[in-house]
Amino acid sequence: MTRPVVVVTRRVPEEVEADLAKDFEVRLNTDDHPFSADELKEALRTADALLPTVSDRLTAEVLAVEPLRARIIANFGVGFNHIDVNAARARGLAVSNTPDVLTDATADTAMTLLLMVARRAGEGERHVRTKAWTGWRPTHMLGTHVTGKTLGLVGMGRIARAVARRAHHGFGMKVIFHDPYPPSPQEAAALGAEPVGSLDEVFAKADFVSLHCPATPETRHLVNAERLGQMKPGAYLINTARGDVVDEAALVQALKAGIIKGAGLDVFEKEPVVTDALLTMENVVLLPHLGSATRETRIAMGMRALENLRLFFAGKPLRDKVA
Ligand code: DGY
């Protein structure tokens, strides 16, 4: 019996590649280059399934390819704003993602950014590496205390809840949040998190605002000049969600003008390009989209995408259906 052909657009951990090869005829991207639109079209034309990642822009134009052989897009990742889901649905393509398995790793990354920017860890490391350090003194490189401060969460899905748990129970922070689909009062109480009536309240009251909403047309530039202006002058912005949620130019202006104190960013509007001004700011911590980047998590993400592929080709419902 012929096995379905799967194109895997980027290298995934070898355990995942080996397991994929047990059930599928797998085409790997051996040199791990980012696929062009033409390569994505070719994959959709010649394979039964595509296993893409956030670096693949599956636009309506790409998905309009003829003839279309692929029947499923099993995304490696939880976010799927790089896939035009409506266009995929219109073409009869199933779409799945990989929720749950990256929750803890991404929450850890949000806390890493929060602690690093509050305690000037990136700046301090650069200080030591450049041999600028002249020794301990009581007023040297003072940061912001985290314990007792208020963390404001924009969105209260799986990752935000994991951040709330860490921040409240681990670091003694007060946690507030706003989400149109909030957790039950019991669940919020167990996390030590308190709902507030609006996003405006989150931005105005928090010492640290951490973003955990999906990237949709509605959340594009949700953090704009006006919202940044609502934040306390000593506050910090943390983004492990998607770059699109923040107007990066407005953020640069707010940082330059001292409207907010700093930012910890794992995601950017035009990845992998980062606005030049951010690269020179000491009060900004920049990571290259490492949210889910632990070996354990990336294996689990790959296995979850594989599970969706297996279910699909066995004619069963997808575990993580997006479309
Ligand atoms: C995700 O899973 O969405 C991560 O951001 C990596 O794409």
Tab-separated table of C-alpha atoms and ligand atoms in Angstrom:
chain	number	residue	atom	x	y	z
A	1	MET	CA	0.000	0.000	0.000
A	2	THR	CA	1.384	3.440	-0.838
A	3	ARG	CA	1.992	5.690	2.123
A	4	PRO	CA	0.857	9.322	2.217
A	5	VAL	CA	3.576	11.806	1.282
A	6	VAL	CA	4.341	14.452	3.927
A	7	VAL	CA	6.511	17.514	3.292
A	8	VAL	CA	8.146	18.749	6.509
A	9	THR	CA	9.128	22.351	5.841
A	10	ARG	CA	11.860	22.703	8.510
A	11	ARG	CA	14.119	20.282	10.368
A	12	VAL	CA	12.331	18.876	13.416
A	13	PRO	CA	13.978	16.821	16.204
A	14	GLU	CA	15.358	13.538	14.852
A	15	GLU	CA	13.027	11.463	17.054
A	16	VAL	CA	10.090	13.096	15.285
A	17	GLU	CA	11.597	12.663	11.821
A	18	ALA	CA	12.201	8.965	12.602
A	19	ASP	CA	8.636	8.407	13.839
A	20	LEU	CA	7.157	10.266	10.863
A	21	ALA	CA	9.078	7.947	8.537
A	22	LYS	CA	7.411	4.882	10.093
A	23	ASP	CA	3.989	5.790	8.692
A	24	PHE	CA	4.638	8.283	5.922
A	25	GLU	CA	6.815	8.890	2.933
A	26	VAL	CA	8.582	11.910	4.328
A	27	ARG	CA	10.259	14.682	2.356
A	28	LEU	CA	12.651	16.576	4.604
A	29	ASN	CA	14.152	20.009	4.115
A	30	THR	CA	17.665	18.746	4.754
A	31	ASP	CA	19.416	22.131	4.783
A	32	ASP	CA	16.636	23.714	6.884
A	33	HIS	CA	16.218	26.779	4.658
A	34	PRO	CA	12.990	28.826	4.913
A	35	PHE	CA	10.617	27.731	2.134
A	36	SER	CA	9.728	30.274	-0.560
A	37	ALA	CA	6.123	30.693	-1.698
A	38	ASP	CA	6.980	28.590	-4.758
A	39	GLU	CA	8.349	25.775	-2.611
A	40	LEU	CA	5.218	25.810	-0.470
A	41	LYS	CA	3.068	25.658	-3.618
A	42	GLU	CA	5.154	22.770	-4.958
A	43	ALA	CA	4.660	20.907	-1.678
A	44	LEU	CA	0.891	21.449	-1.789
A	45	ARG	CA	0.864	20.267	-5.428
A	46	THR	CA	2.885	17.119	-4.918
A	47	ALA	CA	2.325	15.875	-1.348
A	48	ASP	CA	-0.679	14.614	0.600
A	49	ALA	CA	0.185	16.609	3.708
A	50	LEU	CA	2.226	19.601	4.770
A	51	LEU	CA	3.882	19.914	8.176
A	52	PRO	CA	4.786	23.625	8.289
A	53	THR	CA	5.920	26.016	11.025
A	54	VAL	CA	5.527	29.674	11.897
A	55	SER	CA	8.166	30.632	9.297
A	56	ASP	CA	5.922	29.464	6.412
A	57	ARG	CA	3.467	32.029	5.085
A	58	LEU	CA	0.526	30.004	3.831
A	59	THR	CA	-1.388	32.864	2.255
A	60	ALA	CA	-4.575	32.666	0.178
A	61	GLU	CA	-2.365	33.059	-2.896
A	62	VAL	CA	-0.185	30.088	-1.944
A	63	LEU	CA	-3.231	28.016	-1.005
A	64	ALA	CA	-4.857	28.776	-4.391
A	65	VAL	CA	-2.303	26.482	-6.057
A	66	GLU	CA	-3.516	24.150	-8.816
A	67	PRO	CA	-3.740	21.251	-8.876
A	68	LEU	CA	-3.985	20.844	-5.109
A	69	ARG	CA	-2.985	17.388	-3.907
A	70	ALA	CA	-2.522	18.106	-0.164
A	71	ARG	CA	-5.463	17.439	2.124
A	72	ILE	CA	-4.101	18.501	5.486
A	73	ILE	CA	-1.812	21.138	6.995
A	74	ALA	CA	-0.549	19.775	10.330
A	75	ASN	CA	1.119	22.838	11.799
A	76	PHE	CA	4.132	22.435	14.098
A	77	GLY	CA	3.155	25.085	16.661
A	78	VAL	CA	0.127	26.368	18.488
A	79	GLY	CA	-0.160	29.758	16.747
A	80	PHE	CA	-1.517	29.626	13.216
A	81	ASN	CA	-1.704	33.259	12.135
A	82	HIS	CA	0.750	32.408	9.320
A	83	ILE	CA	-1.952	30.224	7.747
A	84	ASP	CA	-4.956	31.746	6.003
A	85	VAL	CA	-7.364	29.344	7.666
A	86	ASN	CA	-10.403	30.583	5.732
A	87	ALA	CA	-8.597	30.035	2.430
A	88	ALA	CA	-7.510	26.568	3.592
A	89	ARG	CA	-11.059	25.691	4.602
A	90	ALA	CA	-12.381	26.939	1.262
A	91	ARG	CA	-9.956	24.580	-0.484
A	92	GLY	CA	-11.096	21.647	1.644
A	93	LEU	CA	-7.802	21.494	3.547
A	94	ALA	CA	-7.888	20.339	7.154
A	95	VAL	CA	-5.672	22.328	9.543
A	96	SER	CA	-4.364	21.250	12.956
A	97	ASN	CA	-1.987	22.770	15.543
A	98	THR	CA	-0.087	21.631	18.660
A	99	PRO	CA	-1.608	23.164	21.808
A	100	ASP	CA	-0.906	22.146	25.445
A	101	VAL	CA	2.567	20.708	24.966
A	102	LEU	CA	4.310	24.092	24.782
A	103	THR	CA	2.423	25.809	27.587
A	104	ASP	CA	5.062	25.432	30.315
A	105	ALA	CA	8.039	26.232	28.087
A	106	THR	CA	6.397	29.403	26.805
A	107	ALA	CA	5.325	30.481	30.295
A	108	ASP	CA	8.931	29.974	31.414
A	109	THR	CA	10.083	32.225	28.579
A	110	ALA	CA	7.632	34.962	29.621
A	111	MET	CA	8.975	34.779	33.190
A	112	THR	CA	12.550	34.759	31.871
A	113	LEU	CA	11.902	37.990	29.968
A	114	LEU	CA	10.102	39.558	32.922
A	115	LEU	CA	12.924	38.778	35.341
A	116	MET	CA	15.657	39.681	32.872
A	117	VAL	CA	14.224	43.090	32.034
A	118	ALA	CA	13.323	43.880	35.669
A	119	ARG	CA	16.770	42.899	36.959
A	120	ARG	CA	18.713	44.242	33.949
A	121	ALA	CA	20.162	40.792	33.302
A	122	GLY	CA	20.910	41.273	29.585
A	123	GLU	CA	22.570	44.582	30.280
A	124	GLY	CA	24.491	43.097	33.228
A	125	GLU	CA	25.731	40.208	31.128
A	126	ARG	CA	26.943	42.562	28.424
A	127	HIS	CA	28.649	44.597	31.163
A	128	VAL	CA	30.627	41.584	32.383
A	129	ARG	CA	31.439	40.238	28.911
A	130	THR	CA	32.790	43.596	27.754
A	131	LYS	CA	34.979	43.791	30.891
A	132	ALA	CA	33.255	47.032	31.915
A	133	TRP	CA	32.600	45.744	35.455
A	134	THR	CA	34.738	47.492	38.054
A	135	GLY	CA	33.315	45.760	41.141
A	136	TRP	CA	30.390	45.637	43.586
A	137	ARG	CA	28.858	48.851	44.863
A	138	PRO	CA	25.498	49.601	46.508
A	139	THR	CA	24.175	51.720	43.655
A	140	HIS	CA	25.365	49.612	40.756
A	141	MET	CA	22.822	48.569	38.090
A	142	LEU	CA	19.743	48.703	40.289
A	143	GLY	CA	16.699	47.050	38.821
A	144	THR	CA	13.029	46.768	39.718
A	145	HIS	CA	11.793	44.482	42.511
A	146	VAL	CA	9.366	41.831	41.261
A	147	THR	CA	7.872	40.434	44.491
A	148	GLY	CA	4.694	42.287	45.417
A	149	LYS	CA	4.355	43.949	42.009
A	150	THR	CA	1.286	43.603	39.778
A	151	LEU	CA	1.396	41.471	36.649
A	152	GLY	CA	-1.335	42.235	34.107
A	153	LEU	CA	-2.201	39.466	31.670
A	154	VAL	CA	-3.798	40.246	28.317
A	155	GLY	CA	-5.715	37.043	27.612
A	156	MET	CA	-6.082	34.185	30.080
A	157	GLY	CA	-5.657	31.040	28.008
A	158	ARG	CA	-3.403	28.100	28.793
A	159	ILE	CA	-0.085	29.986	28.623
A	160	ALA	CA	-1.333	33.014	30.573
A	161	ARG	CA	-2.623	30.702	33.302
A	162	ALA	CA	0.761	28.999	33.526
A	163	VAL	CA	2.398	32.449	33.778
A	164	ALA	CA	-0.075	33.483	36.507
A	165	ARG	CA	0.745	30.340	38.506
A	166	ARG	CA	4.478	31.015	38.295
A	167	ALA	CA	4.198	34.738	38.989
A	168	HIS	CA	1.831	34.458	41.946
A	169	HIS	CA	2.924	31.242	43.634
A	170	GLY	CA	6.572	31.435	42.654
A	171	PHE	CA	7.366	35.145	42.776
A	172	GLY	CA	4.713	36.587	45.094
A	173	MET	CA	3.212	38.852	42.448
A	174	LYS	CA	-0.339	40.148	42.381
A	175	VAL	CA	-1.922	38.996	39.116
A	176	ILE	CA	-4.760	40.707	37.241
A	177	PHE	CA	-6.142	39.721	33.842
A	178	HIS	CA	-8.732	40.431	31.198
A	179	ASP	CA	-10.107	37.866	28.763
A	180	PRO	CA	-13.491	37.729	27.028
A	181	TYR	CA	-13.519	33.997	27.897
A	182	PRO	CA	-12.232	34.026	31.487
A	183	PRO	CA	-11.506	30.976	33.628
A	184	SER	CA	-14.031	30.096	36.340
A	185	PRO	CA	-13.759	32.162	39.545
A	186	GLN	CA	-12.485	29.026	41.322
A	187	GLU	CA	-9.764	28.473	38.726
A	188	ALA	CA	-8.723	32.128	38.804
A	189	ALA	CA	-8.574	32.042	42.604
A	190	ALA	CA	-6.414	28.912	42.540
A	191	LEU	CA	-3.975	30.737	40.247
A	192	GLY	CA	-4.004	33.773	42.517
A	193	ALA	CA	-5.358	35.852	39.621
A	194	GLU	CA	-8.066	38.485	39.711
A	195	PRO	CA	-10.207	39.453	36.694
A	196	VAL	CA	-10.556	43.155	35.897
A	197	GLY	CA	-13.302	44.734	33.823
A	198	SER	CA	-11.324	45.882	30.800
A	199	LEU	CA	-8.000	45.808	29.017
A	200	ASP	CA	-7.646	49.503	29.863
A	201	GLU	CA	-7.588	48.519	33.527
A	202	VAL	CA	-4.909	45.873	32.907
A	203	PHE	CA	-2.685	48.399	31.124
A	204	ALA	CA	-3.273	51.153	33.698
A	205	LYS	CA	-2.799	49.067	36.854
A	206	ALA	CA	-0.012	46.630	36.003
A	207	ASP	CA	3.697	47.037	36.688
A	208	PHE	CA	4.320	44.347	34.070
A	209	VAL	CA	1.929	43.703	31.165
A	210	SER	CA	2.344	40.290	29.519
A	211	LEU	CA	0.595	39.524	26.227
A	212	HIS	CA	-1.144	36.171	25.735
A	213	CYS	CA	-3.758	36.737	23.060
A	214	PRO	CA	-3.755	35.153	19.597
A	215	ALA	CA	-2.740	37.217	16.560
A	216	THR	CA	-5.949	37.973	14.687
A	217	PRO	CA	-7.095	40.973	12.629
A	218	GLU	CA	-8.782	42.227	15.836
A	219	THR	CA	-5.621	42.027	17.985
A	220	ARG	CA	-3.272	43.524	15.369
A	221	HIS	CA	-1.543	46.518	17.011
A	222	LEU	CA	-3.659	46.069	20.123
A	223	VAL	CA	-0.650	47.575	21.899
A	224	ASN	CA	-0.412	50.928	20.121
A	225	ALA	CA	0.695	54.394	21.212
A	226	GLU	CA	-2.565	54.955	23.067
A	227	ARG	CA	-2.325	51.736	25.105
A	228	LEU	CA	1.346	52.279	25.841
A	229	GLY	CA	0.337	55.727	27.077
A	230	GLN	CA	-2.061	54.104	29.562
A	231	MET	CA	0.790	52.181	31.202
A	232	LYS	CA	2.576	53.371	34.332
A	233	PRO	CA	5.863	55.187	33.558
A	234	GLY	CA	7.762	52.511	35.497
A	235	ALA	CA	6.006	49.601	33.764
A	236	TYR	CA	7.364	46.915	31.449
A	237	LEU	CA	5.828	45.148	28.440
A	238	ILE	CA	6.439	41.422	27.889
A	239	ASN	CA	5.532	39.762	24.575
A	240	THR	CA	5.737	36.026	23.960
A	241	ALA	CA	2.528	35.988	21.862
A	242	ARG	CA	3.010	37.387	18.369
A	243	GLY	CA	4.814	40.446	17.032
A	244	ASP	CA	1.689	41.660	15.218
A	245	VAL	CA	-0.025	42.382	18.527
A	246	VAL	CA	2.399	45.266	19.188
A	247	ASP	CA	2.934	48.326	17.007
A	248	GLU	CA	6.739	48.029	17.117
A	249	ALA	CA	7.299	51.628	15.947
A	250	ALA	CA	5.005	52.934	18.717
A	251	LEU	CA	6.841	50.768	21.243
A	252	VAL	CA	10.177	52.231	20.176
A	253	GLN	CA	8.761	55.750	20.616
A	254	ALA	CA	7.331	54.896	24.051
A	255	LEU	CA	10.667	53.461	25.190
A	256	LYS	CA	12.608	56.435	23.835
A	257	ALA	CA	10.250	58.932	25.496
A	258	GLY	CA	10.298	57.069	28.832
A	259	ILE	CA	6.545	56.432	28.633
A	260	ILE	CA	7.311	52.875	29.790
A	261	LYS	CA	10.452	51.621	31.451
A	262	GLY	CA	11.375	48.578	29.390
A	263	ALA	CA	10.282	45.606	27.318
A	264	GLY	CA	11.014	41.907	27.040
A	265	LEU	CA	10.312	40.623	23.544
A	266	ASP	CA	10.437	37.107	22.122
A	267	VAL	CA	8.424	37.914	18.992
A	268	PHE	CA	8.571	40.725	16.430
A	269	GLU	CA	6.434	42.261	13.723
A	270	LYS	CA	8.716	41.311	10.828
A	271	GLU	CA	10.660	38.273	12.089
A	272	PRO	CA	13.530	37.728	11.792
A	273	VAL	CA	14.009	41.473	11.238
A	274	VAL	CA	14.038	43.501	14.450
A	275	THR	CA	13.593	47.298	14.424
A	276	ASP	CA	17.141	48.742	14.588
A	277	ALA	CA	16.390	51.097	17.481
A	278	LEU	CA	15.493	48.155	19.736
A	279	LEU	CA	18.887	46.568	19.145
A	280	THR	CA	20.644	49.488	20.801
A	281	MET	CA	18.377	49.925	23.831
A	282	GLU	CA	19.722	48.629	27.138
A	283	ASN	CA	16.255	48.494	28.737
A	284	VAL	CA	14.992	45.942	26.222
A	285	VAL	CA	15.552	42.178	26.328
A	286	LEU	CA	15.360	40.501	22.924
A	287	LEU	CA	15.045	36.767	22.279
A	288	PRO	CA	14.803	35.048	18.858
A	289	HIS	CA	11.299	33.520	19.226
A	290	LEU	CA	12.462	30.930	21.773
A	291	GLY	CA	9.096	30.539	23.551
A	292	SER	CA	8.778	26.799	23.012
A	293	ALA	CA	12.463	26.112	22.396
A	294	THR	CA	13.279	23.255	24.746
A	295	ARG	CA	14.249	19.877	23.336
A	296	GLU	CA	11.471	18.158	25.269
A	297	THR	CA	8.858	20.620	24.036
A	298	ARG	CA	9.921	20.573	20.399
A	299	ILE	CA	9.796	16.755	20.414
A	300	ALA	CA	6.338	16.871	21.996
A	301	MET	CA	5.174	19.419	19.395
A	302	GLY	CA	6.401	17.210	16.565
A	303	MET	CA	4.765	14.122	18.045
A	304	ARG	CA	1.508	16.041	18.419
A	305	ALA	CA	1.589	17.117	14.751
A	306	LEU	CA	2.329	13.474	13.853
A	307	GLU	CA	-0.636	12.308	15.950
A	308	ASN	CA	-2.900	14.647	13.996
A	309	LEU	CA	-1.534	13.319	10.703
A	310	ARG	CA	-2.052	9.706	11.773
A	311	LEU	CA	-5.632	10.411	12.880
A	312	PHE	CA	-6.389	12.224	9.637
A	313	PHE	CA	-5.116	9.459	7.373
A	314	ALA	CA	-6.912	6.848	9.512
A	315	GLY	CA	-10.134	8.746	8.767
A	316	LYS	CA	-10.563	9.774	12.416
A	317	PRO	CA	-11.328	13.231	13.903
A	318	LEU	CA	-8.270	15.428	14.461
A	319	ARG	CA	-7.207	15.936	18.062
A	320	ASP	CA	-6.345	19.585	17.445
A	321	LYS	CA	-8.614	20.735	14.666
A	322	VAL	CA	-8.260	24.371	13.645
A	323	ALA	CA	-10.169	23.997	10.353
B	1	DGY	C1	3.938	28.539	18.457
B	1	DGY	O1	3.816	27.339	18.675
B	1	DGY	O2	3.025	29.223	18.032
B	1	DGY	C2	5.282	29.121	18.699
B	1	DGY	O3	5.244	30.509	18.695
B	1	DGY	C3	6.230	28.634	17.645
B	1	DGY	O4	5.649	28.821	16.422
